[in-house]
Coordinates of C-alpha atoms in Angstrom, one line a residue:
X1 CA 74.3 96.5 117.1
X2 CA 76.1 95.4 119.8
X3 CA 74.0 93.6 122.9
X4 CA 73.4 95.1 126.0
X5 CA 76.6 94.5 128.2
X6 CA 78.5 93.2 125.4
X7 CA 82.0 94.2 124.8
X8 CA 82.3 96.0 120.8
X9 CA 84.6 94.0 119.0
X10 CA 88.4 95.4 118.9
X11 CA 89.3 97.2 116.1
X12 CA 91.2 95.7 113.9
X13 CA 91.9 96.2 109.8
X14 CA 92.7 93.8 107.2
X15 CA 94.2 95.5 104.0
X16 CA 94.3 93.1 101.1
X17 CA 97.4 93.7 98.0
X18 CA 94.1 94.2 94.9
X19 CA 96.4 93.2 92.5
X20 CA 98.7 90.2 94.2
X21 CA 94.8 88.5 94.5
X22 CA 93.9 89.8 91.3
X23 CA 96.6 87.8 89.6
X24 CA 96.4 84.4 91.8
X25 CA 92.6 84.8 90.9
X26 CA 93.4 84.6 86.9
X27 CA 96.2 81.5 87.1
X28 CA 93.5 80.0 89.4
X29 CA 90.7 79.6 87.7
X30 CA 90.3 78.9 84.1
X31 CA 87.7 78.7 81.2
X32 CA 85.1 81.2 83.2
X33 CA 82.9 83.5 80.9
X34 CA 80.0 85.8 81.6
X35 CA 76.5 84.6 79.7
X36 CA 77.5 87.1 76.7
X37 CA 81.2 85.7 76.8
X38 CA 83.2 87.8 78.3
X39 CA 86.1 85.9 80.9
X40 CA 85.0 86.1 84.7
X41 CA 88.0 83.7 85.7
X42 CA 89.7 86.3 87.7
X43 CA 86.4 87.8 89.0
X44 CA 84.8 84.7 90.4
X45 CA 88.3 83.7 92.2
X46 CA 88.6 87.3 93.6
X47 CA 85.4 87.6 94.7
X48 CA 85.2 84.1 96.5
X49 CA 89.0 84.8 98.3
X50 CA 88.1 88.3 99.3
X51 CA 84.3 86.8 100.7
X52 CA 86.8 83.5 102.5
X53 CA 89.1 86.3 104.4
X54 CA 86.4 88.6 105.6
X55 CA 84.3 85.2 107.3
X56 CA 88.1 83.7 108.6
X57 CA 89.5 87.3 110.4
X58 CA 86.1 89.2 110.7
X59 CA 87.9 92.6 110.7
X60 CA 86.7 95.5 111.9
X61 CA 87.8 97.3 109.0
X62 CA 89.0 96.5 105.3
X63 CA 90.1 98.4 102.5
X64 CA 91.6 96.8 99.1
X65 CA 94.8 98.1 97.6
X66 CA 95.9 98.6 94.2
X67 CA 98.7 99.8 92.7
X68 CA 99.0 103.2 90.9
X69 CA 102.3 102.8 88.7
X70 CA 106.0 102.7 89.8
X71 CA 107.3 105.2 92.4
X72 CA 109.1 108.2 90.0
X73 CA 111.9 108.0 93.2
X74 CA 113.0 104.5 92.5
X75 CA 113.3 104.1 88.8
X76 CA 115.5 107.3 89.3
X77 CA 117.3 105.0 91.4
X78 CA 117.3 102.1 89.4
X79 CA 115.6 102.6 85.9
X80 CA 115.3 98.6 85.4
X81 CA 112.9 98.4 88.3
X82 CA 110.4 95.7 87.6
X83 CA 110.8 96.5 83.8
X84 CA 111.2 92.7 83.2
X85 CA 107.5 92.5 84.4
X86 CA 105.2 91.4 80.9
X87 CA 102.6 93.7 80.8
X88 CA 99.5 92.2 82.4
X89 CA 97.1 90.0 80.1
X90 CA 94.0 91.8 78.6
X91 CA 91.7 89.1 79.6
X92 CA 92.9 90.1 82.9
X93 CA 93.0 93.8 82.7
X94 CA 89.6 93.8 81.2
X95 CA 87.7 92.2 84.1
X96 CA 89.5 94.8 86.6
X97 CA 86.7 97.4 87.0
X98 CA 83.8 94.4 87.7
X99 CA 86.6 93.5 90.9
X100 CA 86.0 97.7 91.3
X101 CA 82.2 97.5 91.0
X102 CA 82.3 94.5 93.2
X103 CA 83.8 96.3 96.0
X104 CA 81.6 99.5 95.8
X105 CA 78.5 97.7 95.8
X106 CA 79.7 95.3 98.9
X107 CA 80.8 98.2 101.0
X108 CA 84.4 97.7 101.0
X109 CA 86.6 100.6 100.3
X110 CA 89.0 100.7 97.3
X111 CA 91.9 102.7 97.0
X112 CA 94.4 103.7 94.1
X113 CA 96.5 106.7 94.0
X114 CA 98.3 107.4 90.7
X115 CA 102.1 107.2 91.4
X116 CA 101.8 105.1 94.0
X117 CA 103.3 101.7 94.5
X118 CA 100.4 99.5 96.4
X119 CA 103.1 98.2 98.8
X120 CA 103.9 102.1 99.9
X121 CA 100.1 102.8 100.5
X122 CA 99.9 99.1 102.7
X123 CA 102.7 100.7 104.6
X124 CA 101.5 103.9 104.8
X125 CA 97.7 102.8 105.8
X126 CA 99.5 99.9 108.7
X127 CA 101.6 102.5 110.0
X128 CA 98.8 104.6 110.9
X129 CA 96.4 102.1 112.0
X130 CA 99.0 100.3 114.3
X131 CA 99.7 103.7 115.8
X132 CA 96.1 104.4 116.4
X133 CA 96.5 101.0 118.6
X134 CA 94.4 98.8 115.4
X135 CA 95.4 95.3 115.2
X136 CA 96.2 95.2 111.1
X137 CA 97.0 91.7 108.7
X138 CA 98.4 92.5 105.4
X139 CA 97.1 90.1 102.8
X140 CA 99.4 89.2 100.4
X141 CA 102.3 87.1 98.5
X142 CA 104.5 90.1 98.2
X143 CA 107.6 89.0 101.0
X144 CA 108.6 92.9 100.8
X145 CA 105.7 93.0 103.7
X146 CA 107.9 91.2 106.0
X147 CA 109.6 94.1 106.7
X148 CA 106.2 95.3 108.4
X149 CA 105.6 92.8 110.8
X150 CA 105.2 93.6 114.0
X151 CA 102.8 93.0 117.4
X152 CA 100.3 95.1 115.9
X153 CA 101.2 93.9 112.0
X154 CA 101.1 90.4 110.7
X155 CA 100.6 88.6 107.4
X156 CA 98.9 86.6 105.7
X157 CA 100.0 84.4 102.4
X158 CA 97.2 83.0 100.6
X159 CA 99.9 80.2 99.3
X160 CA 100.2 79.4 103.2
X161 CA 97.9 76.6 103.4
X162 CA 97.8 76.9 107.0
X163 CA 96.1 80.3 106.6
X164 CA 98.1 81.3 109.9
X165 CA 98.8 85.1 110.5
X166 CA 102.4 85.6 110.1
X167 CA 104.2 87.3 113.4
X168 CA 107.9 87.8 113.7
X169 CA 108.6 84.1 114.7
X170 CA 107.2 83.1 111.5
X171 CA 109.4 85.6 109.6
X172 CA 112.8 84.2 111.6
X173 CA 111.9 80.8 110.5
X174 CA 111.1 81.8 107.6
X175 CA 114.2 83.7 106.5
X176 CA 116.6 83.3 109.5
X177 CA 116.3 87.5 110.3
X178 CA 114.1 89.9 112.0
X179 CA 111.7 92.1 110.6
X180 CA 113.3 94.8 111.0
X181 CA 116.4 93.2 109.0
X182 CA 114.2 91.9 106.0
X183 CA 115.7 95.0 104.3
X184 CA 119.2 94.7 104.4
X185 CA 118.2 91.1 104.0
X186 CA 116.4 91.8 100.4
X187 CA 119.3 94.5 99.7
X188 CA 121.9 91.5 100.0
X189 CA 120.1 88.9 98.4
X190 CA 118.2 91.1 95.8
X191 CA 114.5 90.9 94.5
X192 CA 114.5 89.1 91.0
X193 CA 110.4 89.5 91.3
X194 CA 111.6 93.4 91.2
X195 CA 114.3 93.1 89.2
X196 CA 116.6 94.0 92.1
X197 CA 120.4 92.7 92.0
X198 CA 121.9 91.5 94.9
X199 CA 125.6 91.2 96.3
X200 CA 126.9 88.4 94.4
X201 CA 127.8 85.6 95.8
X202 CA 125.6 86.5 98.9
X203 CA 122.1 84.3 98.8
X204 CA 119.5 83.8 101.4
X205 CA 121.7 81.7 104.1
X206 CA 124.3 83.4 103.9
X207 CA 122.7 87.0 104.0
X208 CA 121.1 85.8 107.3
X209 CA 124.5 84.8 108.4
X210 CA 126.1 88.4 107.9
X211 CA 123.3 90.0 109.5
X212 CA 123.1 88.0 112.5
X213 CA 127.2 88.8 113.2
X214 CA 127.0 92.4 112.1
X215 CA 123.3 92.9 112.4
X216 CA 123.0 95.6 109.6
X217 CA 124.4 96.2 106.1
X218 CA 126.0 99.8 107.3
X219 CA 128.0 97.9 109.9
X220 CA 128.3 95.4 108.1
X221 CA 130.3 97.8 105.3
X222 CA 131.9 99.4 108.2
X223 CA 133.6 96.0 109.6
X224 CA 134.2 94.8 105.8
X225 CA 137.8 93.6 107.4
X226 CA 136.3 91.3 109.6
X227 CA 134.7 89.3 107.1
X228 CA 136.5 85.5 106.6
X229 CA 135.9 85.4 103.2
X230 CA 138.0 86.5 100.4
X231 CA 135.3 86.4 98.0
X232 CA 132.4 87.6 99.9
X233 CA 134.5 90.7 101.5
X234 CA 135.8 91.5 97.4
X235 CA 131.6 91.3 96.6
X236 CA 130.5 93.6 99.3
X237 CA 132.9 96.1 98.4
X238 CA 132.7 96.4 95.0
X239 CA 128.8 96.5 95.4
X240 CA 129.0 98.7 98.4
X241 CA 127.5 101.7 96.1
X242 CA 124.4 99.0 95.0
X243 CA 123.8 98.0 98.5
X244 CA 123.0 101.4 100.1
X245 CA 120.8 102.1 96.7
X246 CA 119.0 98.9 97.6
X247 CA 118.3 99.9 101.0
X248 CA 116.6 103.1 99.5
X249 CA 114.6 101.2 96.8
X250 CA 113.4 98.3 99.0
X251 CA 112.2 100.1 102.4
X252 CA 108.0 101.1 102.3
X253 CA 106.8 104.4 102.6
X254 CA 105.0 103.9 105.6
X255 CA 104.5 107.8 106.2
X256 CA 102.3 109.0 103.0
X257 CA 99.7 111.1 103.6
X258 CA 97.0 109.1 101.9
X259 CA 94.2 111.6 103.2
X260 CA 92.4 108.4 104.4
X261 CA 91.4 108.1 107.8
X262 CA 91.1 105.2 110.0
X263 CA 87.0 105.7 109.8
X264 CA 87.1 105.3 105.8
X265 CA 88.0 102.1 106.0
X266 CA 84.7 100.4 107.7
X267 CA 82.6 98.4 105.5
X268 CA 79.9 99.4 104.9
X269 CA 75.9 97.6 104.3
X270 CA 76.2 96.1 100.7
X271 CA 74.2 96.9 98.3
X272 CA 72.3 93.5 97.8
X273 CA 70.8 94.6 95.3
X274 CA 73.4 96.3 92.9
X275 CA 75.3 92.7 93.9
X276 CA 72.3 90.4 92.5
X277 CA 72.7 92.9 89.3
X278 CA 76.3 91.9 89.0
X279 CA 76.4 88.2 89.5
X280 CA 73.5 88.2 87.1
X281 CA 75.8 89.4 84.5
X282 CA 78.5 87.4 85.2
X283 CA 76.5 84.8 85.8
X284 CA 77.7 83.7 89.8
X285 CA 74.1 81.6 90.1
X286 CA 75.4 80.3 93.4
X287 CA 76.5 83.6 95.0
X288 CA 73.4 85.2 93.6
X289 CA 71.6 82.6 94.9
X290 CA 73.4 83.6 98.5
X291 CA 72.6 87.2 98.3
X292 CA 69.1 86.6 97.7
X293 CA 68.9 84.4 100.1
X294 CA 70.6 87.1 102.6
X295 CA 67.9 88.7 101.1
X296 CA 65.0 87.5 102.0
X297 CA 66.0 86.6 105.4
X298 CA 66.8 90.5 106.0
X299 CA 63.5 91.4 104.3
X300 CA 62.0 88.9 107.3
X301 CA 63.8 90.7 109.8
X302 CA 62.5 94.4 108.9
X303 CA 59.1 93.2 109.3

């Protein structure tokens, strides 16, 4: 409850990439098993990031995403999308639902729809938020985000060790473009984490290069003449075609209706108890030792 005369605390919502953290959990953290053996690795590190972000931003609102299988759209477009990808390991797959039952039982909501990319449904769930006037940070490694950033959007890398919130400074310095050129920029360079050729010839530098003289790859095709280069002007035509298809496959959704409103996404009271249940099987001794603790002292209070 909010004190007498205090101000409530501006909204804001932090939306967290479920698998991106799922993954860095696993690599992270080896040689972790539940008391009857099963690996916890993944859990522990997922649980322990996801507790470090709420205390560090204190949103207002939270929801973790997680993807729901390729978009039908773009391997129509491109059916080599992300099919390089190795399937995930089963040590990793199998501890998924306990990152699931975490969330339920600590009051933050979860979200998969089937067919749905998690980037798309980040998008989607920023867009509205930022239009509802919510501050939002995306939490993730994924640098498709950049294309999100805005005054109300900003990032943040967990390989950042600064743990800064990315604005679009950080994403000029980063990549020598605007936000709202990371597109074209990822359409020129390509996305070998996607499996997403670029122009060839064309890499980062360079790609910045283009875009800050013709400040988009439509006018950049439309002013193909202009370009000095013999060999990046012969590139750019013959890969015209793969450019626009790029453009297509690389821009978020940031307009699906998810049929999840703004008020879905406050956390909820968690459910200490189903929590002590959970790091008892898993055997977390020192974050159930925590949520006892939290326990207790709440127990106090309600007397």
């Amino acid at each position: 409850m909010t004190a007498p005369g205090a101000h409530a605390p501006r909204p804001s919502l932090l939306l967290v990439d479920g698998h991106a953290y799922a993954y860095r959990s696993f690599h992270a953290i080896r040689n972790l098993s539940s008391p009857s053996g099963h690996p916890t690795n993944a859990i522990f590190g997922f649980v322990k990031a996801l507790k470090t972000l709420e205390s560090s931003l204190a949103p207002t609102h939270l929801a973790v995403v997680w993807d729901g299988g390729l978009a039908a759209d773009r391997l129509a477009l491109l059916p080599e999308y992300k099919a390089q990808r190795p399937p995930m390991p089963d040590a990793l797959e199998a501890q998924l639902d306990g990152m699931v039952s975490w969330l339920a039982a600590s009051g933050i909501f979860s979200l998969c729809r089937d067919g749905v990319e998690a980037d798309d449904a980040i998008a989607s769930l920023a867009s509205h938020a930022a239009g509802s006037g919510v501050d939002v940070v995306i939490a993730s490694t994924d640098k498709d985000f950049l294309q999100l950033v805005s005054p109300r959007v900003g990032i943040i890398n967990p390989n950042d060790k600064t743990g800064r919130i990315w604005s679009a400074e950080d994403v000029v310095a980063k990549t020598g473009v605007r936000p709202e050129q990371i597109v074209d920029w990822l359409c020129l360079v390509g996305d070998a984490v996607d499996n997403i050729p670029g122009i060839p010839g064309v890499g980062a530098k360079t790609a910045a290069e283009l875009l800050r003289q013709f400040g988009s790859c439509r006018r950049l095709l439309e002013q193909v003449e202009n370009i000095t280069s013999d060999r990046i002007r012969t590139s750019l035509v013959e890969g015209a075609s793969n450019l626009l298809r790029n453009r297509e496959i690389i821009r978020l959704k940031d307009d699906l209706d998810l049929q999840v409103a703004l008020d879905h996404l406050k956390a909820s009271p968690p459910d200490r108890g189903r929590l002590a249940t959970l790091y008892r099987q898993w055997g977390f001794r020192s974050l159930l030792a925590e949520t006892e603790a939290a326990d207790s002292a709440q127990g106090t209070l309600d007397l």
